[in-house]
mmCIF file of C-alpha atoms in Angstrom:
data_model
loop_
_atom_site.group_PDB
_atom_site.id
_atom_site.type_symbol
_atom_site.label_atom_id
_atom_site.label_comp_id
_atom_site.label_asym_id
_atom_site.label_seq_id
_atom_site.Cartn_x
_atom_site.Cartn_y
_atom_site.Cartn_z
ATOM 1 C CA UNK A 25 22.451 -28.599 -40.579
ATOM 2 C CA UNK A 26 25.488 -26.054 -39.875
ATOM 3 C CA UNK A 27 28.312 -27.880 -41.244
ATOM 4 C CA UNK A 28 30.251 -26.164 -38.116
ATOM 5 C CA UNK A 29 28.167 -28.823 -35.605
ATOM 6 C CA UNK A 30 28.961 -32.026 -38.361
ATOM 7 C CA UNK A 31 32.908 -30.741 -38.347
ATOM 8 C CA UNK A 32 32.898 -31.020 -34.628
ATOM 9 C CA UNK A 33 31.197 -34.695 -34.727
ATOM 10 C CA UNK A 34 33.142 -35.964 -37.821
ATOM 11 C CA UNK A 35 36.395 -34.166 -35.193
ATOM 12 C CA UNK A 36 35.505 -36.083 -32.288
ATOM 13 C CA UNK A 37 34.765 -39.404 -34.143
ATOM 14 C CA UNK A 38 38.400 -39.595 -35.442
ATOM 15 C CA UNK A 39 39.710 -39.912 -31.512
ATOM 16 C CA UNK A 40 36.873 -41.590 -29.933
ATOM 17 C CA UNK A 41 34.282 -44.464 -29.688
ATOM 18 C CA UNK A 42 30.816 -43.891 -30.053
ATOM 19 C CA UNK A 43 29.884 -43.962 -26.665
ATOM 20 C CA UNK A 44 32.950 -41.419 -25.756
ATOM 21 C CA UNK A 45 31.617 -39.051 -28.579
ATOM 22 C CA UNK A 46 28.066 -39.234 -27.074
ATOM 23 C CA UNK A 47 29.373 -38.315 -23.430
ATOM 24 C CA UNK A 48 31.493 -35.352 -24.861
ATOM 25 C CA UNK A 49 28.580 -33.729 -26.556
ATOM 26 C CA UNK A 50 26.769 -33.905 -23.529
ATOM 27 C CA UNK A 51 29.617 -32.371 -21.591
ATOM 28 C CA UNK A 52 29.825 -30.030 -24.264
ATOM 29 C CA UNK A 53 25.687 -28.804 -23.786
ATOM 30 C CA UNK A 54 26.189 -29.190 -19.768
ATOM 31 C CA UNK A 55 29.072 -26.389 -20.279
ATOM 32 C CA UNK A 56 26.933 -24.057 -22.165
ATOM 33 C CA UNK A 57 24.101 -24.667 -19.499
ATOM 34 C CA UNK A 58 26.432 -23.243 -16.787
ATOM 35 C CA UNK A 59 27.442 -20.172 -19.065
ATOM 36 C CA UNK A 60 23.747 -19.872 -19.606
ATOM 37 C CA UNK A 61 23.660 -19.978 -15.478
ATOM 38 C CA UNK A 62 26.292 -17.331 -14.961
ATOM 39 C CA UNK A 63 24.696 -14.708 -16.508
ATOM 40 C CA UNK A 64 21.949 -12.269 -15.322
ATOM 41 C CA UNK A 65 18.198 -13.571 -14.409
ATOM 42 C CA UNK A 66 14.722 -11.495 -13.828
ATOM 43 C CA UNK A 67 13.836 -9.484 -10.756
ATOM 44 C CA UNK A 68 17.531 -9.835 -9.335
ATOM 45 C CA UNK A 69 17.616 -7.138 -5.940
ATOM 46 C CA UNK A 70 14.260 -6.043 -7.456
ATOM 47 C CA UNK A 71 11.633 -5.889 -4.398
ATOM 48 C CA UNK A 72 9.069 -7.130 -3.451
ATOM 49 C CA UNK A 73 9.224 -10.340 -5.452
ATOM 50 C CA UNK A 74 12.947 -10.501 -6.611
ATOM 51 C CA UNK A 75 11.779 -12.892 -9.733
ATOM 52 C CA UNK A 76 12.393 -16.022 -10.815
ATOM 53 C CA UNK A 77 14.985 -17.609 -8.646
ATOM 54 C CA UNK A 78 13.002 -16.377 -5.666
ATOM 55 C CA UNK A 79 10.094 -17.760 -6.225
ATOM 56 C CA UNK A 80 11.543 -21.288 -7.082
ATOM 57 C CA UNK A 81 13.556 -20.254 -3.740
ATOM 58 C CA UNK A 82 9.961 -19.496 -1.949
ATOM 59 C CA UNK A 83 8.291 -22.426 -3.068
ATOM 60 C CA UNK A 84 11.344 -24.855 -1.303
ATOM 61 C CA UNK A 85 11.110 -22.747 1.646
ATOM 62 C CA UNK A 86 7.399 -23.217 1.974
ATOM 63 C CA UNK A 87 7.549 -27.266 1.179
ATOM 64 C CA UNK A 88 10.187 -27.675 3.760
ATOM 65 C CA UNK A 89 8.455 -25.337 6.681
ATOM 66 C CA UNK A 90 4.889 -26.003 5.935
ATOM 67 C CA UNK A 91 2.421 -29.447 6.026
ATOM 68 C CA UNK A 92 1.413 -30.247 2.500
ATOM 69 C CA UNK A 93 -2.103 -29.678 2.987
ATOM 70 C CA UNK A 94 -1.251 -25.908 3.735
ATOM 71 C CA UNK A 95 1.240 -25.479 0.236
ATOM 72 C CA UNK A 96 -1.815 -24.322 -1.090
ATOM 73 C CA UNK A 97 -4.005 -23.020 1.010
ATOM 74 C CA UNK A 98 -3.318 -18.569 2.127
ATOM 75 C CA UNK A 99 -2.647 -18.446 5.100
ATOM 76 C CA UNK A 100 -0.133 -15.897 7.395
ATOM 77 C CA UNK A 101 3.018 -17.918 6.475
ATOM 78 C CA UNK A 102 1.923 -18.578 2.788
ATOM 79 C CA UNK A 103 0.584 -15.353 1.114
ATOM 80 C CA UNK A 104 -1.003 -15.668 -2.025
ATOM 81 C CA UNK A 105 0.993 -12.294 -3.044
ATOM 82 C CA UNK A 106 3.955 -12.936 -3.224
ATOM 83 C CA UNK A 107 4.647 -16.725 -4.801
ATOM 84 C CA UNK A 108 2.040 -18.817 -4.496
ATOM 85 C CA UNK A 109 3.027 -22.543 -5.632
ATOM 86 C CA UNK A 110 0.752 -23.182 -8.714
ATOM 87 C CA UNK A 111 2.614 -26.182 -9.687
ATOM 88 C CA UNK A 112 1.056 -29.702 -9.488
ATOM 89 C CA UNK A 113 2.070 -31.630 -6.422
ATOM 90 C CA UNK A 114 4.822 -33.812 -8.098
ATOM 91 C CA UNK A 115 6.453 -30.140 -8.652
ATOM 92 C CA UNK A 116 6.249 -29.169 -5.104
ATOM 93 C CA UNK A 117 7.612 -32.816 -4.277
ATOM 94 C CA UNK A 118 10.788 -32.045 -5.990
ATOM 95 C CA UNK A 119 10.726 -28.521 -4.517
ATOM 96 C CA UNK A 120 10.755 -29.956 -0.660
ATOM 97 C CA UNK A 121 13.572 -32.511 -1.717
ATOM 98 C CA UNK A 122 15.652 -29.578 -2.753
ATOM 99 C CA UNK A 123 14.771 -27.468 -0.271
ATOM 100 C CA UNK A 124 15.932 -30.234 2.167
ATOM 101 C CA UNK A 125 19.016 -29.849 0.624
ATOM 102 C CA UNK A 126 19.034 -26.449 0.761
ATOM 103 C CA UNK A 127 18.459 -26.549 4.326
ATOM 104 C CA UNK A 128 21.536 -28.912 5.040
ATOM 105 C CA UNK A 129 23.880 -26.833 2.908
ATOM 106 C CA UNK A 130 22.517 -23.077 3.839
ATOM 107 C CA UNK A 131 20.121 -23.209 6.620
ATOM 108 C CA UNK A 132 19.642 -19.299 6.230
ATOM 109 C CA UNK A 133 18.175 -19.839 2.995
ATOM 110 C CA UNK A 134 15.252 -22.015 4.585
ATOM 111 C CA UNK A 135 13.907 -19.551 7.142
ATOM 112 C CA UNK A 136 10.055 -19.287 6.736
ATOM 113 C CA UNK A 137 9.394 -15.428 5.785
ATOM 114 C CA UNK A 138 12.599 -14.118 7.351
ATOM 115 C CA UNK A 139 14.196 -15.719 4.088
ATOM 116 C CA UNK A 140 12.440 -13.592 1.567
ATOM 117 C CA UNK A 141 14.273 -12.341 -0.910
ATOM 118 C CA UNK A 142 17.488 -13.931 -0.419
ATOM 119 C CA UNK A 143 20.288 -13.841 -2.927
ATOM 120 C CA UNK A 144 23.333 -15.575 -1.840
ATOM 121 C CA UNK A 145 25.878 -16.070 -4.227
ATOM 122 C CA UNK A 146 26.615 -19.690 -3.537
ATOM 123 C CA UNK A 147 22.850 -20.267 -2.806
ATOM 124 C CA UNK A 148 22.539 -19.250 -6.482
ATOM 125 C CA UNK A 149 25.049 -21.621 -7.964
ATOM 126 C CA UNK A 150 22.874 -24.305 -5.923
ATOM 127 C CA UNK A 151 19.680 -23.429 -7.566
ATOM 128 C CA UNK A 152 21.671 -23.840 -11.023
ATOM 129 C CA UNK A 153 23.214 -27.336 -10.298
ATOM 130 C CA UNK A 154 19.735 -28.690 -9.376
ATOM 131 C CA UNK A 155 18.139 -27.856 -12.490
ATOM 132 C CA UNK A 156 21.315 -29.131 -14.309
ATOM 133 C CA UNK A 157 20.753 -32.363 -12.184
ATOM 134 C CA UNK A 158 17.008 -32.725 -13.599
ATOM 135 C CA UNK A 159 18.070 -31.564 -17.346
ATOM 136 C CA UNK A 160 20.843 -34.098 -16.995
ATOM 137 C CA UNK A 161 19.172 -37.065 -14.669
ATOM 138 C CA UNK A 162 16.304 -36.554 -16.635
ATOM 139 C CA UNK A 163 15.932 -35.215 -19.939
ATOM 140 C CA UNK A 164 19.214 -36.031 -21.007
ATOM 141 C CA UNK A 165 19.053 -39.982 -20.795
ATOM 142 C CA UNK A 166 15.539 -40.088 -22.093
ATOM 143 C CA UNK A 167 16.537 -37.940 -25.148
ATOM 144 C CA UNK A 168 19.328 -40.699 -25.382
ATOM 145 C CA UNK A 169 16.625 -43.253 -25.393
ATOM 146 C CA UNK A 170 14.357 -41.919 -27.642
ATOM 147 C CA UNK A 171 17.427 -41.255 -29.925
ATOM 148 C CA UNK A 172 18.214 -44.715 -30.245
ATOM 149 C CA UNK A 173 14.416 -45.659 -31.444
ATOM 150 C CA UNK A 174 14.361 -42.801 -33.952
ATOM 151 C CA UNK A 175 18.542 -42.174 -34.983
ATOM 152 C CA UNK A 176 19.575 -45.830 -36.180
ATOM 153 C CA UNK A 177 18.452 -45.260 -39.829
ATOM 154 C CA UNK A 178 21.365 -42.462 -39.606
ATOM 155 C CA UNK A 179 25.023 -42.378 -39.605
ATOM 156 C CA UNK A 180 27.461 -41.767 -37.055
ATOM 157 C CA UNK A 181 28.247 -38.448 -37.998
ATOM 158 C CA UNK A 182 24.271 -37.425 -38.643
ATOM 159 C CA UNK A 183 23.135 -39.474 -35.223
ATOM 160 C CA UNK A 184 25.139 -37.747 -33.066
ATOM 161 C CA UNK A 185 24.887 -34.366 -34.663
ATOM 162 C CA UNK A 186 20.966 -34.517 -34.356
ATOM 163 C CA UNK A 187 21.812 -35.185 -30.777
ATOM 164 C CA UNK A 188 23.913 -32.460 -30.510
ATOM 165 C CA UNK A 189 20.995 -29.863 -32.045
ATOM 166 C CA UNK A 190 18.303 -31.407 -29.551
ATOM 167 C CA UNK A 191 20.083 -30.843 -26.963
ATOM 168 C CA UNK A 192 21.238 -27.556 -27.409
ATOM 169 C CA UNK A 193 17.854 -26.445 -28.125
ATOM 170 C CA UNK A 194 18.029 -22.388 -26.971
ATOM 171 C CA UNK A 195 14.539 -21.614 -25.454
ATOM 172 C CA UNK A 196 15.202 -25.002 -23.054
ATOM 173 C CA UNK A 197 18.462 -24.027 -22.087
ATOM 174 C CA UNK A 198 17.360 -20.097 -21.642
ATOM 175 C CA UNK A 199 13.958 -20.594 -19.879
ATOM 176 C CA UNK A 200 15.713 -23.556 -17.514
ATOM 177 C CA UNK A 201 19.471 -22.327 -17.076
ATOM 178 C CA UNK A 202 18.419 -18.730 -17.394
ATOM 179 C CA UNK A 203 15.485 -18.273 -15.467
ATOM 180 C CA UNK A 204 15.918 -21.356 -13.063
ATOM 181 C CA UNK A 205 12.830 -23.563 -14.178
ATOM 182 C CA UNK A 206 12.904 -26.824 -14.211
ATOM 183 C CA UNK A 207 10.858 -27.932 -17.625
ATOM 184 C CA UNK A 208 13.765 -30.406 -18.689
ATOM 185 C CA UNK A 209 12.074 -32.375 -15.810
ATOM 186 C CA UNK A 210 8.835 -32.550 -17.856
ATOM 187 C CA UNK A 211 10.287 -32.573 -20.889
ATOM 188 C CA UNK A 212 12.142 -35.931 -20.091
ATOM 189 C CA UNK A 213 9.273 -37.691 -18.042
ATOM 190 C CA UNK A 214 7.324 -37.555 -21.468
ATOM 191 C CA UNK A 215 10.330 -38.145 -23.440
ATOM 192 C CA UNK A 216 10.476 -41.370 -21.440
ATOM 193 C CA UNK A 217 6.592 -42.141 -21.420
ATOM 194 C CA UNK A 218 7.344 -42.207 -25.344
ATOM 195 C CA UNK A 219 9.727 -44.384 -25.120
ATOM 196 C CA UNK A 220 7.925 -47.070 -23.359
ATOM 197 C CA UNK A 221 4.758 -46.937 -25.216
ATOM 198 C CA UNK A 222 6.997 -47.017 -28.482
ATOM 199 C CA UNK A 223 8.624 -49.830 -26.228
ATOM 200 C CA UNK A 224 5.274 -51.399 -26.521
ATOM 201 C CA UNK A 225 5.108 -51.145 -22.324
ATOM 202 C CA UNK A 226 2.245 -49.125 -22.196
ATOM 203 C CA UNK A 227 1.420 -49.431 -18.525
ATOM 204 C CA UNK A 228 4.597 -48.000 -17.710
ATOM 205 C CA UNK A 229 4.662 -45.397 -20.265
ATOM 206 C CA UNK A 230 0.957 -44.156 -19.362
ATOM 207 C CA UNK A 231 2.363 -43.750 -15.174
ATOM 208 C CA UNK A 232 5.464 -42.234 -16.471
ATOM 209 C CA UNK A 233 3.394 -39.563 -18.105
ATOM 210 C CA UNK A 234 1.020 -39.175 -15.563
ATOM 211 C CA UNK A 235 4.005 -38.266 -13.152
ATOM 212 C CA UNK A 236 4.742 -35.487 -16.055
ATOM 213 C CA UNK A 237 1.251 -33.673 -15.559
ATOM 214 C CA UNK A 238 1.611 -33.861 -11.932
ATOM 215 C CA UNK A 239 4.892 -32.283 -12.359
ATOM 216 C CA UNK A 240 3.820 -29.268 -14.653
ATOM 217 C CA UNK A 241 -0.017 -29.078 -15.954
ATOM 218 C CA UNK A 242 2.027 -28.078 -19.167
ATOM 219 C CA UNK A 243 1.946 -31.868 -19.647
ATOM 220 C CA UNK A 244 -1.602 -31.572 -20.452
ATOM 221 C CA UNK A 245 -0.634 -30.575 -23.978
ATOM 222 C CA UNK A 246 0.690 -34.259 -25.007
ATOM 223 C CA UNK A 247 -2.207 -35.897 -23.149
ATOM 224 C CA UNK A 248 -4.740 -36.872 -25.734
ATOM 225 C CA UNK A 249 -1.559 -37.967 -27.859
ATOM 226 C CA UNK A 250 -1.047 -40.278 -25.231
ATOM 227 C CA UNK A 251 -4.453 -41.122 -24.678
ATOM 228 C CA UNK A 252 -4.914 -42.333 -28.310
ATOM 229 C CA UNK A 253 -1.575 -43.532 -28.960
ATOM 230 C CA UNK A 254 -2.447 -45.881 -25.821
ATOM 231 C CA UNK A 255 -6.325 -46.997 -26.923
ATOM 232 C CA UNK A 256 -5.367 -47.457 -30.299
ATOM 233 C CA UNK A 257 -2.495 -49.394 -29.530
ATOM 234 C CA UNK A 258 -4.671 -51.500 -27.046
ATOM 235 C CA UNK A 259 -8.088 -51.590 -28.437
ATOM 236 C CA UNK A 260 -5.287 -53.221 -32.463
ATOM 237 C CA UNK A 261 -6.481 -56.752 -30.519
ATOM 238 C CA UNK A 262 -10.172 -56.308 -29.878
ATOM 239 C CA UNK A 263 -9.798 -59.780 -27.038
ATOM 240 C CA UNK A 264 -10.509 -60.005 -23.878
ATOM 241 C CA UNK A 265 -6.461 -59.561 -23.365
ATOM 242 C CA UNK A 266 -6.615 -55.961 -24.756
ATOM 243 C CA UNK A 267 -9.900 -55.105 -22.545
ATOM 244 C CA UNK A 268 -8.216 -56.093 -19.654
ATOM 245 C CA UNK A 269 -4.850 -54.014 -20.363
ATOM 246 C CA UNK A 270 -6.387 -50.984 -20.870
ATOM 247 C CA UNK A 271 -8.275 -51.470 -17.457
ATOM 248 C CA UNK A 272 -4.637 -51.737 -15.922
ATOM 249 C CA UNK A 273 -3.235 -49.154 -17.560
ATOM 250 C CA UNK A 274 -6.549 -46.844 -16.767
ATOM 251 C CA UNK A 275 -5.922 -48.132 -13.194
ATOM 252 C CA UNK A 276 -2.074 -47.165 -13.092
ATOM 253 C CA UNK A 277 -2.816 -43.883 -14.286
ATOM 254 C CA UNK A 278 -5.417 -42.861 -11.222
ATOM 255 C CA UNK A 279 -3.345 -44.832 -9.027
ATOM 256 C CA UNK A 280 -0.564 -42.827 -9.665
ATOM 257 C CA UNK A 281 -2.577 -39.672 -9.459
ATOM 258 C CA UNK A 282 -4.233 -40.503 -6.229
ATOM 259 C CA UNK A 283 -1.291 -41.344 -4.486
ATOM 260 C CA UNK A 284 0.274 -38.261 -5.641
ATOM 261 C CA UNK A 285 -2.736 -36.334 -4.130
ATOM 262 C CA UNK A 286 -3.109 -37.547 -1.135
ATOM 263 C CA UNK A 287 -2.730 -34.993 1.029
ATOM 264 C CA UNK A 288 -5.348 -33.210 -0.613
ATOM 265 C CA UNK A 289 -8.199 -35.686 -1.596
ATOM 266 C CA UNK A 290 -10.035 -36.258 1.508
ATOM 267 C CA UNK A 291 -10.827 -32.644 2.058
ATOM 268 C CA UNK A 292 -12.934 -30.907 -0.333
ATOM 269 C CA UNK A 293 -11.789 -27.407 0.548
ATOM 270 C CA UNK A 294 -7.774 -28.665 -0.148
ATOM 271 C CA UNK A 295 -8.833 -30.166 -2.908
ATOM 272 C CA UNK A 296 -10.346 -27.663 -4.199
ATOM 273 C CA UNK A 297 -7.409 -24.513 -3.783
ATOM 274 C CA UNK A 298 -5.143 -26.974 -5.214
ATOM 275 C CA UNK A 299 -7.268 -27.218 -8.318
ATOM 276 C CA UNK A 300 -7.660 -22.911 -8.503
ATOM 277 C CA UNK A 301 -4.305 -22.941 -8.015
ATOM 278 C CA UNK A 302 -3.144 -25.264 -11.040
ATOM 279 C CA UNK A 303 -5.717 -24.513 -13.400
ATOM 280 C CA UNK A 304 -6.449 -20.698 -12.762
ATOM 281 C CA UNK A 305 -8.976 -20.138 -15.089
ATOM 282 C CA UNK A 306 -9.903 -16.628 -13.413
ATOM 283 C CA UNK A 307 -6.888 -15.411 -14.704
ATOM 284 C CA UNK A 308 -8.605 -15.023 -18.037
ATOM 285 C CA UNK A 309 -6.768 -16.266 -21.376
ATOM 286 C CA UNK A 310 -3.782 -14.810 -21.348
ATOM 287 C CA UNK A 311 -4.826 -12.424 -24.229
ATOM 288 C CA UNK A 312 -1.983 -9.954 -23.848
ATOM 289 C CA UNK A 313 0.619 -12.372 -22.565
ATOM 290 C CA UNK A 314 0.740 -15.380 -24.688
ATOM 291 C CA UNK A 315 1.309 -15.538 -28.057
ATOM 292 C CA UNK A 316 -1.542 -17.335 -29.481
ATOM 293 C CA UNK A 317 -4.616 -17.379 -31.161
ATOM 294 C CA UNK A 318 -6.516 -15.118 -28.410
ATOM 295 C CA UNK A 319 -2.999 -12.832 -27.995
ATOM 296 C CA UNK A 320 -3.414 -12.029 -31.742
ATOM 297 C CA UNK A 321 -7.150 -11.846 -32.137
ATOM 298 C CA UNK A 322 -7.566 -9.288 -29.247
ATOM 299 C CA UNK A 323 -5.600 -6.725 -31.473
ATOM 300 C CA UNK A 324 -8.581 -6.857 -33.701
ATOM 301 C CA UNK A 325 -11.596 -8.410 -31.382
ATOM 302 C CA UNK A 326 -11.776 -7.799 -27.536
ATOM 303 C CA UNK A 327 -13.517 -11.104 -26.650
ATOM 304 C CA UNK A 328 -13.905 -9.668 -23.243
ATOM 305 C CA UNK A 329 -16.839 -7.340 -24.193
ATOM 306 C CA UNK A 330 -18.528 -10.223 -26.026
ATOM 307 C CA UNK A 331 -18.002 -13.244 -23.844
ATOM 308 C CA UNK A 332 -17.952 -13.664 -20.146
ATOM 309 C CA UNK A 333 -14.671 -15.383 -18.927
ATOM 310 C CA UNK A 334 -16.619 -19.173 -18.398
ATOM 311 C CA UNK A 335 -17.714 -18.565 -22.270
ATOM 312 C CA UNK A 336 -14.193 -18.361 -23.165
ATOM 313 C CA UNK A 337 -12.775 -20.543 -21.822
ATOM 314 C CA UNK A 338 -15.449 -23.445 -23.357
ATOM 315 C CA UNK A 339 -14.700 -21.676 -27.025
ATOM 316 C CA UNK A 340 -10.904 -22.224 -26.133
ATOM 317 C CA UNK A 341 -11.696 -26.152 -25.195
ATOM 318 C CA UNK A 342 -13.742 -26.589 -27.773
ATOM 319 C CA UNK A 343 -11.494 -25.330 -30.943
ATOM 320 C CA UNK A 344 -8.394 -27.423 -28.946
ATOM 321 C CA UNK A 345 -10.895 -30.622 -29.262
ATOM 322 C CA UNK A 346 -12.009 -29.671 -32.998
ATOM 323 C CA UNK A 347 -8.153 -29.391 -33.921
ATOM 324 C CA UNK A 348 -6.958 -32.113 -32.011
ATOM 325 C CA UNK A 349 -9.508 -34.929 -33.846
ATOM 326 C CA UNK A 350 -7.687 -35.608 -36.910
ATOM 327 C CA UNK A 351 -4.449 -36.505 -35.438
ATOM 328 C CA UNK A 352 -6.344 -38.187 -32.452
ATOM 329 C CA UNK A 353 -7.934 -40.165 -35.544
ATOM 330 C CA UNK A 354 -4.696 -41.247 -37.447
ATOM 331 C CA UNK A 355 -3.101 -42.493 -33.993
ATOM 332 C CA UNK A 356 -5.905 -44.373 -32.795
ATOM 333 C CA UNK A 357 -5.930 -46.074 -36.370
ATOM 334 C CA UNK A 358 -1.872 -46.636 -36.477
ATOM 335 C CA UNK A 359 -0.597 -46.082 -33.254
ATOM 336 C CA UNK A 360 3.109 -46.320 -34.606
ATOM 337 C CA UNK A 361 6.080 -43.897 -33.361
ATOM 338 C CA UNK A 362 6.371 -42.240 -36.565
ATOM 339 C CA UNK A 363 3.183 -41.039 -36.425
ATOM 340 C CA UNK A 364 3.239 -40.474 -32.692
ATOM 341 C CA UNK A 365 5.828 -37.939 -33.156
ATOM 342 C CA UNK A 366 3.321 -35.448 -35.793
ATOM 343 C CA UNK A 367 0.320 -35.835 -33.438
ATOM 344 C CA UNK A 368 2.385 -34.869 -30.376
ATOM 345 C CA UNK A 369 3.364 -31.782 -31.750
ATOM 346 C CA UNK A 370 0.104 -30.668 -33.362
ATOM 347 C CA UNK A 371 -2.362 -31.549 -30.876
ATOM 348 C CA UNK A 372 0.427 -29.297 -28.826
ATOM 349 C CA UNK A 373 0.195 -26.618 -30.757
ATOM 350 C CA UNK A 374 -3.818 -26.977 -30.659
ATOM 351 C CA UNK A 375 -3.459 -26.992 -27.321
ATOM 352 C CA UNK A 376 -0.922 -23.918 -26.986
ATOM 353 C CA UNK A 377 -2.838 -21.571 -29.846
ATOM 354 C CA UNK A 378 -6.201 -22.010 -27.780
ATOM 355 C CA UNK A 379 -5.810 -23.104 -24.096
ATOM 356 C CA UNK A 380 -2.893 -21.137 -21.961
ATOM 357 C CA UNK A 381 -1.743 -24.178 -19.032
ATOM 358 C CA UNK A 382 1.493 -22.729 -18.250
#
């Protein structure tokens, strides 16, 4: 670790209380997200689409103007091309809360269609404060939480350094702050589901989570963690007890889901353009975008001339499953935090080398 980052804890420790120290460092990383946020972003005065803080921009405008059973359905006042919401519903939740918001502070920047491509200065410095209000509301206290699980073993000055460096992670601050995303939201949702099923309250961890995929399908990457981390942890006590917890737990989790979907459930055709539009498997693989296992191979083998796209997509599941079973193994077996922590990030990787769920 640079000794620069322990000089600043050891620094702050010899004028403050622990709590004190923890609240500066995370004025200290809220700072460098709003540097992050006054720099440039993609697509800025760049027509048709304008980029990222449009669409995010777009996507309030269409929450707050249009019934939820037409978010994601084309129609003449949602066009498929220009920003079609291919978030989850919890996503486009949190997009018509903002967009309220929007509404009451800039009503101009709410105006179905005749609001396209709108770049107000001050409307800009809105769309940064509410994704510092997720990092912060949300990723920032479960971090905290998590930290206090895993950071006890450590000293003061090694605790809250560790802190420090998780926080100031650069691709979270650059993708969020600098391209106005909003992944600290997911990133703390399953930062607290961890925390709960480390906690031992399964239940709650398991409909924490579920909130997480609804929010981004990203949050599919962590799932089978969960899923074994959860039936191992239930199934340790082979009783009628456990049998009956992991039916509540199961029942949380489509509860949760169900409710969430709503809008959508009782038609088939809704359902069913919400689905394309969160799992977009017509899109193909991602060969030339991401950089992963089909990104690399295609320099050498164009699966395209071999394999027809519903092929593919069946290899991809099927090499995520194969790579995901040993650690899916050791966590059903010992469904302890410390090992919770290596089979979240290599069933992740599994998931990100073979399956593309952005």
């Amino acid at each position: 670790m640079s000794d620069s980052i322990l000089n600043l804890i050891n620094t702050l420790r010899q004028y403050l209380d622990s709590k004190t120290c923890l609240l500066t460092i995370s004025l200290i990383c809220i700072f460098f997200r709003i540097l992050v946020g006054l720099g440039p972003y993609s697509g800025y005065k760049q027509s048709p689409k304008y980029g990222d803080y449009e669409a995010q921009r777009h996507w309030m405008e269409l929450t707050v103007n249009l019934n939820p059973k037409e978010w994601y359905v084309q129609t003449l006042d949602n066009s498929f091309d220009y920003w079609r919401i291919d978030y989850p519903p919890l996503s486009a939740y949190v997009s018509l809360i903002f967009g309220y918001i929007s509404q009451y502070l800039d009503p101009q920047s709410m105006i179905l269609f005749y609001s396209r491509g709108y770049e107000d200065y001050n409307h800009k410095i809105f769309m940064r404060m509410s994704v510092i209000a997720c990092d912060v509301l949300v990723f920032f206290t479960s971090l905290y939480k998590v930290y206090q699980i895993e950071m006890q073993k450590y000293g003061f000055t090694t605790r809250n350094a560790l802190f420090f460096v998780a926080l100031m992670c650069p691709p979270l601050i650059l993708i969020d702050h600098g391209h106005f995303q909003y992944n600290c939201f997911l990133h703390g949702l399953t930062l607290w589901a961890i925390y709960f099923c480390c906690k031992g309250q399964v239940l709650v961890g398991g409909i924490i989570f579920t909130l997480g995929i609804n929010f981004k399908q990203m949050g599919l990457y962590y799932a089978l963690s969960f899923f074994s981390f959860i039936l191992g942890y239930l199934s340790f006590d082979s009783g009628f007890k456990s049998r009956v917890l992991i039916i509540f737990v199961g029942f949380g989790v489509i509860l949760t889901t169900v409710i969430l979907w709503i809008p959508w459930i009782t038609n088939g055709y809704l359902l069913q353009q919400l689905i394309e539009a969160i799992f977009p498997i017509n899109r193909g693989l991602y060969q030339l975008k991401v950089a992963n296992f089909w990104c690399f191979s295609n320099i050498f083998i164009k699966w395209n001339n071999y394999f027809n796209q519903q092929t593919l997509v069946y290899i991809s599941i099927f090499l995520t499953l194969i790579l995901s079973l040993p650690s899916m193994f050791v966590i059903l077996n010992r469904p302890k935090f410390k090992y919770m922590r290596f089979c979240l990030f290599n069933i992740s990787m599994s998931f990100f080398f073979f399956v593309s769920c952005t």
